[in-house]
Amino acid sequence: MNLQDDVDASAQSTTDMHNKYATFYMELINPRMKMRKGDYISFSLALSLEHLYGLTNQEKFNSLNGCGRITKKSYKWLFRYSVHSTFGKSLDDVYRIFLRWTRVELEDGRFLYDATMAFRRIRSYATWLDKYGKQLHDPPLNDDDMKVAQNVLKFTHSYDKHGRLVMWRNLPKIEIEEHKKLSPIQIFRAAAWYVHFAMFDESAEKHGLIMVVSFSESDKLPWVLAQEFRVNVSIQGLTLKASNINLVNIIYTNVKIPWLRSMWGSLWFLMPTHVQESFHFYEDGQREVAELVGDDYVPEDFGIDKGRNCLENVGIDEGRNCLENVGIDEG
C-alpha cells in the first residue's frame, strides 16, 4: 500500500469514527442547536479548530472574484471590526468560543465538538460584525462604553448559585435626562459591550446566561423603549443568532402594563421556538427570580430583602454565597 492508499484508508477510518461520534452527539446535543448531516464531529478541540479554520479559508477563497481579488463578501472574514482585543482575547479565542459553544459532554467526561456547526455560527457573527462593527471600532470598544451601560442604562451583572452569569437591568432606575443625552450609537455600543462580555465570560460559557429586566408603570418607560427599539433589533440579532451565548432564561418582572404584553405578543411569532420558551413575564416576579438564581444572589434593587447587594462586592468567587463574602448573617 502506497502513501496515498494510507491517506485514503485513514480518511475512511476517520469518516467512520465521525459517523459514530455523530450518533452520540445527536443524542446529547442541546435541542436548541441544529446539527446537520455531514457535520465534522471530533473529540479533539485542536483538530476541530484546524477544521474550522479550513472551512473559513475555503469560504474566503470562494468569495474571491475571477482575478483572485478580495470582494465585498470577503471582507467579513478579515474580522476588521472584531472587539476581542478589548477583552484581552485573540482571534483564535474567538474561534474557540464558538467551538466550545457546540460541545457536548459524554459520560466518561470527554467532549465532542461540531466544527461545521461552529462555522455556521461564526459566519453569522462575521456577517453581523461586517454590518454593524464599524460603530464598535471607531473608537474601539472600551471601558467608557461599559460605564454608560452600568451608570445610565442600568445594566449590571453577577453570578447565581449555579455559577450562571446573570445580567440585570433595572429600568425604573433610569434617569430620563441622562438617557436623553445618549446618542443611538452610544446606546448600541454600551449594549454591545455587555453582549461581548457575556460571549467571552467563562462562567456563561459553561453554565449559561440569564437576563432579568425590571419594569415599572412609569410614564418614562415608553420613551426609553422607543429610543432603544432600533438598537435592540441589532443587539438581539447578535445575541440570539450570531453569538455563542447559551441563553437559559429571559425574565421580565413588574410587568403590569397591558400595552407591553400586547407589544411582545405582536413580536412573539417572529421569534424561534426555543427563544419563545426562554421568555417569562411576571406581574411581580420576585419569588420566581429568587427561586431561579438564589435569594442571596438577587440585588437589593430587585426587591429581595435577604442580605446585601452581591453586586456591591468586587471579586466574589463563582458559586459562593454572597452573604458569606460580606460577613452578614442570613436574614
XYZ file of C-alpha atoms in Angstrom:
331
model
C 0.000 0.000 0.000
C 1.452 3.340 -1.030
C 1.260 6.604 0.842
C -1.918 7.730 -0.953
C -3.614 4.451 -0.025
C -2.640 5.039 3.595
C -4.128 8.522 3.448
C -7.346 7.256 1.833
C -7.681 4.476 4.414
C -7.054 6.913 7.233
C -9.649 9.301 5.821
C -12.223 6.482 5.542
C -11.478 5.390 9.109
C -11.852 8.983 10.301
C -15.178 9.290 8.471
C -16.439 6.101 10.127
C -15.417 7.414 13.547
C -17.116 10.717 12.870
C -20.317 8.930 11.934
C -20.148 7.060 15.241
C -19.448 10.257 17.134
C -22.372 11.916 15.387
C -24.733 9.308 16.853
C -23.642 10.189 20.386
C -23.649 13.865 19.559
C -27.216 13.911 18.298
C -28.413 12.193 21.471
C -26.750 14.730 23.776
C -26.932 17.997 21.893
C -28.975 20.890 23.174
C -32.276 20.688 21.231
C -31.968 24.423 20.540
C -28.943 23.751 18.327
C -29.161 22.325 14.837
C -26.771 19.598 13.753
C -26.778 18.683 10.059
C -25.855 15.514 8.240
C -22.183 15.570 7.285
C -21.069 17.858 10.120
C -17.479 17.337 11.253
C -17.622 15.829 14.769
C -14.460 15.314 16.827
C -13.196 14.739 20.359
C -10.209 16.985 19.682
C -10.546 20.732 20.154
C -7.267 21.213 18.264
C -8.439 19.189 15.235
C -11.808 20.906 15.328
C -10.099 24.301 15.374
C -7.959 23.281 12.406
C -11.057 22.122 10.528
C -12.910 25.329 11.404
C -10.062 27.413 10.014
C -10.158 25.263 6.897
C -13.857 25.945 6.405
C -13.403 29.687 6.812
C -10.410 29.719 4.437
C -12.471 27.834 1.856
C -15.269 30.366 2.288
C -12.803 33.217 1.776
C -11.398 31.546 -1.337
C -14.882 31.005 -2.771
C -15.714 34.674 -2.279
C -12.754 35.939 -4.348
C -13.507 37.244 -7.796
C -12.218 35.708 -11.011
C -8.922 37.584 -10.687
C -8.364 36.338 -7.160
C -9.087 39.708 -5.615
C -10.946 40.316 -2.389
C -14.610 41.129 -2.863
C -17.138 42.727 -0.539
C -18.171 39.263 0.640
C -14.565 38.501 1.600
C -14.134 41.441 3.955
C -16.120 39.919 6.781
C -13.565 37.119 7.121
C -10.848 39.664 7.858
C -12.635 40.418 11.166
C -11.673 44.070 10.754
C -14.130 45.165 13.416
C -13.710 42.332 15.892
C -13.598 43.541 19.506
C -11.774 40.544 21.004
C -8.738 42.654 21.985
C -10.968 44.815 24.219
C -11.472 41.735 26.382
C -7.873 40.546 26.240
C -8.585 37.808 23.703
C -7.073 36.737 20.393
C -8.757 35.802 17.126
C -8.009 32.160 17.944
C -10.027 32.665 21.120
C -12.970 33.850 19.025
C -12.861 30.615 17.039
C -12.514 28.558 20.226
C -15.536 30.065 21.965
C -17.717 29.128 19.004
C -16.324 25.597 19.029
C -16.954 25.258 22.767
C -20.494 26.507 22.156
C -21.095 23.267 20.202
C -19.537 20.860 22.678
C -21.395 18.099 24.480
C -20.028 16.026 27.339
C -20.071 12.233 27.347
C -20.454 10.058 30.433
C -16.704 9.481 30.576
C -16.047 13.226 30.812
C -14.824 13.698 27.251
C -16.232 16.376 24.957
C -17.409 16.212 21.364
C -17.217 19.283 19.106
C -19.066 20.092 15.890
C -16.720 22.238 13.793
C -19.243 22.629 10.970
C -21.932 23.959 13.308
C -19.359 26.331 14.809
C -18.548 27.528 11.282
C -22.202 28.314 10.534
C -22.433 30.332 13.747
C -19.159 32.199 13.331
C -20.184 33.004 9.755
C -23.291 34.693 11.185
C -21.102 36.550 13.672
C -18.722 37.683 10.927
C -21.707 38.928 8.905
C -23.048 40.834 11.920
C -19.653 42.426 12.564
C -19.307 43.417 8.932
C -22.696 45.149 9.074
C -22.520 46.817 12.493
C -18.933 46.502 13.659
C -17.631 49.816 12.337
C -19.601 51.548 15.096
C -17.619 49.481 17.628
C -14.254 50.164 16.040
C -14.004 53.932 15.789
C -13.118 54.400 18.570
C -12.505 50.827 19.780
C -14.995 49.462 22.296
C -13.714 50.397 25.767
C -14.476 50.821 29.460
C -16.338 54.078 28.805
C -18.979 52.041 26.980
C -19.213 49.737 29.988
C -19.724 52.735 32.280
C -22.537 54.054 30.081
C -24.201 50.648 30.276
C -23.908 50.496 34.052
C -24.439 54.102 35.080
C -27.036 55.313 32.575
C -28.721 52.253 31.066
C -28.684 50.499 34.466
C -27.098 47.221 33.417
C -25.121 45.176 35.878
C -24.146 41.545 36.303
C -23.411 38.859 38.870
C -23.281 35.059 39.139
C -26.041 32.926 40.610
C -25.982 29.863 42.865
C -25.224 27.625 39.859
C -22.397 29.812 38.520
C -24.533 31.178 35.690
C -23.926 34.725 34.538
C -26.931 36.902 35.377
C -27.416 40.225 33.624
C -29.731 42.601 35.440
C -31.399 45.711 34.109
C -33.473 47.986 36.317
C -35.492 50.254 34.036
C -37.216 52.222 36.870
C -33.792 53.460 37.993
C -33.035 55.143 34.663
C -32.701 58.905 34.895
C -34.564 60.158 31.864
C -32.492 63.328 31.465
C -29.255 61.314 31.477
C -30.707 58.845 28.992
C -31.691 61.679 26.633
C -28.057 62.730 26.424
C -27.106 59.430 24.800
C -26.989 59.020 21.044
C -28.261 55.768 19.448
C -24.639 54.799 18.753
C -23.707 55.221 22.433
C -26.623 53.001 23.437
C -25.636 50.463 20.801
C -22.000 50.393 21.931
C -22.957 50.025 25.589
C -25.289 47.102 24.859
C -22.719 45.506 22.518
C -20.092 45.744 25.269
C -22.250 43.644 27.574
C -23.090 41.062 24.911
C -19.403 40.579 24.116
C -18.583 40.439 27.808
C -21.000 37.509 28.049
C -19.530 35.888 24.933
C -16.051 35.785 26.475
C -17.143 35.027 30.058
C -16.058 31.532 31.141
C -18.950 31.035 33.573
C -21.504 31.988 30.932
C -19.790 29.625 28.532
C -20.004 26.718 30.985
C -23.308 27.387 32.727
C -25.293 29.779 30.545
C -26.760 33.276 30.797
C -29.893 34.576 32.493
C -31.297 38.046 31.797
C -33.590 39.773 34.291
C -35.274 43.069 33.396
C -37.363 45.001 35.901
C -40.146 47.203 34.507
C -42.401 49.780 36.110
C -45.566 51.733 35.368
C -43.579 54.942 34.966
C -44.585 57.234 32.108
C -40.915 57.398 31.068
C -40.849 53.730 30.095
C -42.467 54.144 26.631
C -39.929 56.843 25.790
C -36.972 54.663 26.810
C -38.276 51.645 24.859
C -38.915 53.775 21.781
C -35.401 55.251 21.909
C -33.823 51.822 22.181
C -36.048 49.861 19.811
C -33.832 50.073 16.727
C -30.731 49.314 18.788
C -32.455 46.312 20.340
C -33.153 44.820 16.923
C -29.449 44.706 16.012
C -28.373 43.592 19.500
C -30.935 40.805 19.604
C -29.721 39.690 16.194
C -26.260 39.294 17.695
C -27.379 37.671 20.944
C -29.854 35.180 19.524
C -28.482 34.360 16.075
C -24.786 35.231 15.860
C -23.161 34.642 19.258
C -22.021 31.702 21.350
C -24.326 32.678 24.227
C -26.375 29.902 25.811
C -29.439 31.887 26.874
C -31.148 29.990 29.674
C -33.917 32.437 30.620
C -35.112 35.964 29.856
C -37.249 37.214 32.716
C -39.337 40.376 32.861
C -40.562 41.412 36.296
C -43.140 44.006 37.384
C -44.905 43.722 34.034
C -48.262 45.312 34.860
C -48.764 47.346 31.698
C -51.301 45.879 29.211
C -49.750 47.542 26.167
C -46.369 45.995 26.960
C -47.805 42.490 26.831
C -49.577 43.379 23.591
C -46.348 44.652 22.071
C -44.497 41.448 22.901
C -47.418 39.389 21.665
C -47.137 41.012 18.241
C -43.424 40.111 18.074
C -43.818 36.630 19.514
C -44.496 34.816 16.254
C -41.278 36.225 14.758
C -39.089 34.514 17.350
C -37.717 30.963 17.107
C -39.500 28.442 19.305
C -36.545 27.984 21.668
C -36.403 31.760 22.220
C -40.125 31.900 22.941
C -39.629 29.202 25.579
C -36.930 31.292 27.280
C -39.192 34.299 27.904
C -41.095 34.654 31.175
C -43.313 37.588 32.172
C -44.413 38.209 35.756
C -46.591 40.911 37.290
C -44.286 40.743 40.294
C -41.641 38.047 39.738
C -39.632 38.470 42.957
C -40.320 34.961 44.209
C -39.670 33.359 40.810
C -36.351 35.174 40.328
C -35.233 34.313 43.874
C -36.007 30.626 43.306
C -34.159 30.616 39.998
C -30.912 32.341 40.978
C -30.950 32.038 44.784
C -32.267 34.559 47.323
C -28.807 35.726 48.299
C -27.804 36.450 44.714
C -30.527 38.958 43.871
C -29.602 42.669 44.019
C -31.462 44.830 46.524
C -32.879 46.909 43.694
C -34.874 43.907 42.533
C -36.876 43.720 45.726
C -35.464 40.754 47.631
C -34.906 41.649 51.272
C -32.401 38.941 52.149
C -28.846 40.149 52.677
C -26.974 42.869 50.859
C -26.464 43.513 47.210
C -23.962 40.975 45.858
C -23.015 43.397 43.139
C -21.503 45.809 45.623
C -18.712 43.300 46.205
C -15.918 43.015 43.700
C -14.264 39.664 43.120
C -16.831 37.270 44.549
C -15.767 33.711 43.826
C -18.032 31.873 41.446
C -20.765 29.919 43.199
C -20.079 31.299 46.708
C -22.779 32.682 48.946
C -22.712 36.475 48.839
C -23.619 36.689 52.496
C -20.550 34.710 53.462
C -18.423 37.013 51.338
C -19.574 40.190 53.080
C -19.943 38.646 56.518
C -23.663 39.191 57.040
C -25.840 36.666 58.759
C -28.686 35.460 56.579
C -31.909 37.320 57.329
